[in-house]
mmCIF file of C-alpha atoms in Angstrom:
data_model
loop_
_atom_site.group_PDB
_atom_site.id
_atom_site.type_symbol
_atom_site.label_atom_id
_atom_site.label_comp_id
_atom_site.label_asym_id
_atom_site.label_seq_id
_atom_site.Cartn_x
_atom_site.Cartn_y
_atom_site.Cartn_z
ATOM 1 C CA MET E 1 195.525 52.747 158.838
ATOM 2 C CA GLU E 2 192.485 52.236 156.616
ATOM 3 C CA ALA E 3 190.457 55.113 155.247
ATOM 4 C CA SER E 4 187.199 55.602 157.164
ATOM 5 C CA PRO E 5 184.354 53.301 156.005
ATOM 6 C CA HIS E 6 183.176 54.034 152.508
ATOM 7 C CA SER E 7 185.085 57.099 151.555
ATOM 8 C CA ASN E 8 183.906 58.516 148.246
ATOM 9 C CA VAL E 9 186.794 59.336 145.920
ATOM 10 C CA LEU E 10 186.275 60.956 142.549
ATOM 11 C CA THR E 11 189.018 60.667 139.929
ATOM 12 C CA SER E 12 188.898 62.509 136.642
ATOM 13 C CA ARG E 13 190.933 62.068 133.478
ATOM 14 C CA PHE E 14 191.003 64.098 130.265
ATOM 15 C CA GLU E 15 189.924 63.248 126.743
ATOM 16 C CA PRO E 16 192.569 63.243 123.953
ATOM 17 C CA PHE E 17 193.833 66.642 122.756
ATOM 18 C CA GLY E 18 196.527 68.018 120.443
ATOM 19 C CA ALA E 19 199.379 65.551 119.990
ATOM 20 C CA HIS E 20 197.999 63.340 122.816
ATOM 21 C CA THR E 21 195.800 61.108 120.651
ATOM 22 C CA ILE E 22 195.934 58.552 123.476
ATOM 23 C CA ASN E 23 195.760 60.546 126.691
ATOM 24 C CA ALA E 24 198.010 58.957 129.330
ATOM 25 C CA SER E 25 195.712 60.256 132.086
ATOM 26 C CA TRP E 26 192.878 58.188 130.571
ATOM 27 C CA VAL E 27 195.049 55.030 130.497
ATOM 28 C CA ALA E 28 196.430 55.603 134.026
ATOM 29 C CA VAL E 29 192.953 56.049 135.523
ATOM 30 C CA GLN E 30 191.680 52.949 133.664
ATOM 31 C CA GLU E 31 194.464 50.961 135.356
ATOM 32 C CA LEU E 32 193.661 52.560 138.733
ATOM 33 C CA LYS E 33 190.004 51.532 138.323
ATOM 34 C CA LYS E 34 191.113 47.906 137.806
ATOM 35 C CA LEU E 35 193.266 48.035 140.950
ATOM 36 C CA GLY E 36 190.748 49.926 143.104
ATOM 37 C CA LEU E 37 191.512 51.714 146.379
ATOM 38 C CA GLY E 38 190.497 48.962 148.804
ATOM 39 C CA LYS E 39 187.101 47.687 149.912
ATOM 40 C CA ASP E 40 186.282 50.756 152.019
ATOM 41 C CA VAL E 41 186.695 53.263 149.215
ATOM 42 C CA ASP E 42 184.135 53.875 146.461
ATOM 43 C CA LEU E 43 186.035 55.099 143.404
ATOM 44 C CA HIS E 44 184.117 57.091 140.784
ATOM 45 C CA VAL E 45 185.799 57.886 137.465
ATOM 46 C CA TYR E 46 184.892 60.699 135.090
ATOM 47 C CA GLU E 47 186.291 61.858 131.772
ATOM 48 C CA VAL E 48 186.660 65.625 131.504
ATOM 49 C CA PRO E 49 186.402 67.340 128.104
ATOM 50 C CA VAL E 50 189.340 69.593 127.186
ATOM 51 C CA GLU E 51 186.962 72.583 127.124
ATOM 52 C CA TYR E 52 186.812 75.451 129.603
ATOM 53 C CA GLN E 53 183.027 75.839 129.551
ATOM 54 C CA ALA E 54 182.438 72.095 130.016
ATOM 55 C CA VAL E 55 184.736 72.121 133.077
ATOM 56 C CA GLN E 56 182.851 75.092 134.560
ATOM 57 C CA SER E 57 179.576 73.146 134.538
ATOM 58 C CA LEU E 58 180.868 69.576 135.063
ATOM 59 C CA VAL E 59 183.097 70.051 138.128
ATOM 60 C CA PRO E 60 180.387 71.665 140.346
ATOM 61 C CA SER E 61 177.847 69.004 139.286
ATOM 62 C CA LEU E 62 180.248 66.192 140.265
ATOM 63 C CA TRP E 63 180.827 67.734 143.716
ATOM 64 C CA LYS E 64 177.071 68.084 144.206
ATOM 65 C CA GLN E 65 176.362 64.511 143.072
ATOM 66 C CA TYR E 66 179.031 62.646 145.070
ATOM 67 C CA HIS E 67 180.063 64.876 148.013
ATOM 68 C CA PRO E 68 183.465 63.178 147.793
ATOM 69 C CA GLN E 69 185.995 63.053 150.608
ATOM 70 C CA LEU E 70 188.628 63.760 147.980
ATOM 71 C CA VAL E 71 188.780 64.611 144.276
ATOM 72 C CA VAL E 72 191.922 63.711 142.343
ATOM 73 C CA HIS E 73 192.214 65.086 138.827
ATOM 74 C CA VAL E 74 194.740 63.382 136.554
ATOM 75 C CA GLY E 75 196.217 64.992 133.440
ATOM 76 C CA VAL E 76 199.056 64.353 131.005
ATOM 77 C CA SER E 77 202.080 66.602 130.623
ATOM 78 C CA GLY E 78 204.247 66.148 127.535
ATOM 79 C CA MET E 79 207.166 67.659 129.475
ATOM 80 C CA ALA E 80 206.862 65.406 132.544
ATOM 81 C CA THR E 81 209.188 62.459 133.115
ATOM 82 C CA THR E 82 207.916 61.802 136.657
ATOM 83 C CA VAL E 83 204.469 61.489 138.220
ATOM 84 C CA THR E 84 204.006 65.065 139.417
ATOM 85 C CA LEU E 85 201.884 66.216 142.378
ATOM 86 C CA GLU E 86 200.591 69.752 141.885
ATOM 87 C CA LYS E 87 200.467 71.877 145.057
ATOM 88 C CA CYS E 88 198.167 74.648 143.855
ATOM 89 C CA GLY E 89 195.858 75.962 141.158
ATOM 90 C CA ARG E 90 195.997 79.466 139.662
ATOM 91 C CA ASN E 91 193.147 81.742 138.678
ATOM 92 C CA HIS E 92 194.621 83.914 135.903
ATOM 93 C CA GLY E 93 196.493 83.551 132.618
ATOM 94 C CA TYR E 94 194.334 81.177 130.562
ATOM 95 C CA LYS E 95 195.177 82.134 126.969
ATOM 96 C CA GLY E 96 195.435 78.711 125.257
ATOM 97 C CA LEU E 97 192.519 77.679 123.036
ATOM 98 C CA ASP E 98 190.698 74.486 124.064
ATOM 99 C CA ASN E 99 189.412 71.604 121.883
ATOM 100 C CA SER E 100 186.494 73.785 120.733
ATOM 101 C CA ARG E 101 188.862 76.707 119.894
ATOM 102 C CA PHE E 102 187.583 78.713 122.880
ATOM 103 C CA CYS E 103 189.364 80.582 125.654
ATOM 104 C CA PRO E 104 187.726 82.552 128.530
ATOM 105 C CA HIS E 105 187.344 86.238 127.674
ATOM 106 C CA SER E 106 188.520 87.156 131.198
ATOM 107 C CA GLN E 107 191.429 84.633 130.951
ATOM 108 C CA CYS E 108 190.538 83.550 134.481
ATOM 109 C CA CYS E 109 188.667 80.688 136.184
ATOM 110 C CA ILE E 110 186.531 82.432 138.774
ATOM 111 C CA GLU E 111 186.237 86.204 138.643
ATOM 112 C CA GLY E 112 186.968 87.663 142.069
ATOM 113 C CA GLY E 113 188.561 84.406 143.287
ATOM 114 C CA PRO E 114 192.016 84.404 144.942
ATOM 115 C CA ASP E 115 195.036 84.361 142.593
ATOM 116 C CA CYS E 116 196.200 80.982 143.882
ATOM 117 C CA ILE E 117 194.612 78.225 146.010
ATOM 118 C CA ASP E 118 196.709 75.559 147.745
ATOM 119 C CA SER E 119 195.523 72.002 148.289
ATOM 120 C CA VAL E 120 195.001 71.079 151.958
ATOM 121 C CA ILE E 121 197.093 67.973 151.221
ATOM 122 C CA ASP E 122 200.801 68.244 151.983
ATOM 123 C CA MET E 123 202.146 67.130 148.600
ATOM 124 C CA GLU E 124 205.773 67.046 149.789
ATOM 125 C CA SER E 125 204.830 64.570 152.510
ATOM 126 C CA VAL E 126 202.839 62.390 150.059
ATOM 127 C CA CYS E 127 205.791 62.463 147.647
ATOM 128 C CA LYS E 128 208.273 61.399 150.379
ATOM 129 C CA ARG E 129 206.080 58.559 151.650
ATOM 130 C CA VAL E 130 205.289 57.155 148.202
ATOM 131 C CA THR E 131 208.955 57.413 147.171
ATOM 132 C CA ALA E 132 210.021 55.621 150.363
ATOM 133 C CA SER E 133 207.569 52.779 149.644
ATOM 134 C CA GLY E 134 209.812 51.572 146.795
ATOM 135 C CA LEU E 135 207.168 51.782 144.097
ATOM 136 C CA GLY E 136 209.681 52.058 141.261
ATOM 137 C CA VAL E 137 207.987 55.157 139.814
ATOM 138 C CA ALA E 138 209.581 58.583 140.345
ATOM 139 C CA VAL E 139 207.276 61.130 142.021
ATOM 140 C CA SER E 140 207.903 64.877 142.268
ATOM 141 C CA VAL E 141 206.089 68.046 143.403
ATOM 142 C CA SER E 142 205.283 71.132 141.311
ATOM 143 C CA LYS E 143 203.845 74.604 141.999
ATOM 144 C CA ASP E 144 202.740 75.292 138.424
ATOM 145 C CA ALA E 145 200.068 73.161 136.743
ATOM 146 C CA GLY E 146 200.557 74.980 133.418
ATOM 147 C CA ARG E 147 197.671 77.454 132.811
ATOM 148 C CA TYR E 148 195.698 75.183 130.527
ATOM 149 C CA LEU E 149 192.737 72.886 131.174
ATOM 150 C CA CYS E 150 194.610 70.963 133.886
ATOM 151 C CA ASP E 151 195.272 74.088 135.946
ATOM 152 C CA PHE E 152 191.799 75.469 135.134
ATOM 153 C CA THR E 153 190.106 72.268 136.353
ATOM 154 C CA TYR E 154 192.285 72.118 139.474
ATOM 155 C CA TYR E 155 191.604 75.713 140.500
ATOM 156 C CA THR E 156 187.845 75.276 139.952
ATOM 157 C CA SER E 157 187.871 72.126 142.098
ATOM 158 C CA LEU E 158 190.033 73.672 144.855
ATOM 159 C CA TYR E 159 187.704 76.686 144.978
ATOM 160 C CA LEU E 160 184.590 74.502 145.345
ATOM 161 C CA SER E 161 186.117 72.034 147.811
ATOM 162 C CA HIS E 162 187.971 74.521 150.065
ATOM 163 C CA GLY E 163 191.205 72.796 149.097
ATOM 164 C CA ARG E 164 190.111 69.116 149.347
ATOM 165 C CA SER E 165 191.335 68.370 145.845
ATOM 166 C CA ALA E 166 194.537 67.131 144.254
ATOM 167 C CA PHE E 167 196.004 67.170 140.774
ATOM 168 C CA VAL E 168 198.462 64.609 139.433
ATOM 169 C CA HIS E 169 200.312 65.065 136.135
ATOM 170 C CA VAL E 170 201.514 61.876 134.450
ATOM 171 C CA PRO E 171 204.064 61.603 131.621
ATOM 172 C CA PRO E 172 203.015 60.209 128.217
ATOM 173 C CA ILE E 173 202.755 56.390 128.087
ATOM 174 C CA ALA E 174 206.148 54.619 127.759
ATOM 175 C CA LYS E 175 208.031 57.875 128.457
ATOM 176 C CA PRO E 176 209.204 56.127 130.621
ATOM 177 C CA TYR E 177 206.310 54.335 132.402
ATOM 178 C CA SER E 178 203.643 51.897 131.249
ATOM 179 C CA GLY E 179 199.950 52.445 131.948
ATOM 180 C CA GLU E 180 200.170 49.739 134.637
ATOM 181 C CA ASP E 181 203.053 51.579 136.336
ATOM 182 C CA LEU E 182 201.076 54.822 136.325
ATOM 183 C CA GLY E 183 197.984 53.060 137.697
ATOM 184 C CA ARG E 184 200.016 51.593 140.596
ATOM 185 C CA ALA E 185 201.518 55.021 141.296
ATOM 186 C CA LEU E 186 198.062 56.659 141.376
ATOM 187 C CA GLN E 187 196.789 53.956 143.732
ATOM 188 C CA ALA E 188 199.683 54.511 146.182
ATOM 189 C CA ILE E 189 199.384 58.312 145.963
ATOM 190 C CA ILE E 190 195.613 58.436 146.531
ATOM 191 C CA GLN E 191 195.749 55.932 149.413
ATOM 192 C CA GLU E 192 198.415 58.092 151.058
ATOM 193 C CA MET E 193 196.287 61.223 150.542
ATOM 194 C CA LEU E 194 193.267 59.516 152.150
ATOM 195 C CA ASN E 195 195.372 58.384 155.119
ATOM 196 C CA MET E 196 196.608 61.952 155.527
ATOM 197 C CA LEU E 197 193.053 63.363 155.486
ATOM 198 C CA ASP E 198 191.977 60.731 158.041
ATOM 199 C CA ARG E 199 194.861 61.637 160.349
ATOM 200 C CA ALA E 200 194.016 65.347 160.066
ATOM 201 C CA GLU E 201 190.362 64.652 160.897
ATOM 202 C CA GLU E 202 191.283 62.498 163.904
ATOM 203 C CA LYS E 203 193.491 65.291 165.197
ATOM 204 C CA THR E 204 190.622 67.778 164.821
ATOM 205 C CA HIS E 205 188.227 65.463 166.708
ATOM 206 C CA CYS E 206 190.769 65.016 169.509
ATOM 207 C CA GLN E 207 191.129 68.780 169.875
ATOM 208 C CA HIS E 208 187.358 69.208 170.126
ATOM 209 C CA VAL E 209 186.887 66.605 172.842
ATOM 210 C CA HIS E 210 187.300 68.050 176.360
#
């Protein structure tokens, strides 16, 4: 089933930081942009600075500008060996300094926000379907996005979108996958997420029709 005509999808990737002089999320999203998400999906790509304050102003402005059906943030994890779907974002525990040597005084994303926000997307189901498609890239699910800029960005996005966001961690390039492999994996994952949102919306419409 195709996504509804002209879905707007926003994908973000991070700039280099620390030991990641070439950020695998940047490479993976470049490859995704080449592949696209099909003729009915407008894909917008943004690079996110590895800075808490930049995220706090950038993420709301992107939602306001594009009103996307779905936002998928992509980040690199030096510990990951699979493409990892994050189920939730967390509000507290941000102690790591960012690229501008800053960390929030409150150590939280949104003061007064819930401790944890889950994505409306069933990540286990996406993982099963993509794995069953024989993509050749291992996909897994995680409940902890790591309390750094990835988690911070995800929570901010989940809060603004009432859960219509996703976060995908990719391993560093060639450990074990190429940029092309990661791009193909992102394409399959995001298409599956869009199909899932479409099915959920159809079900809602059916329930409202008497």
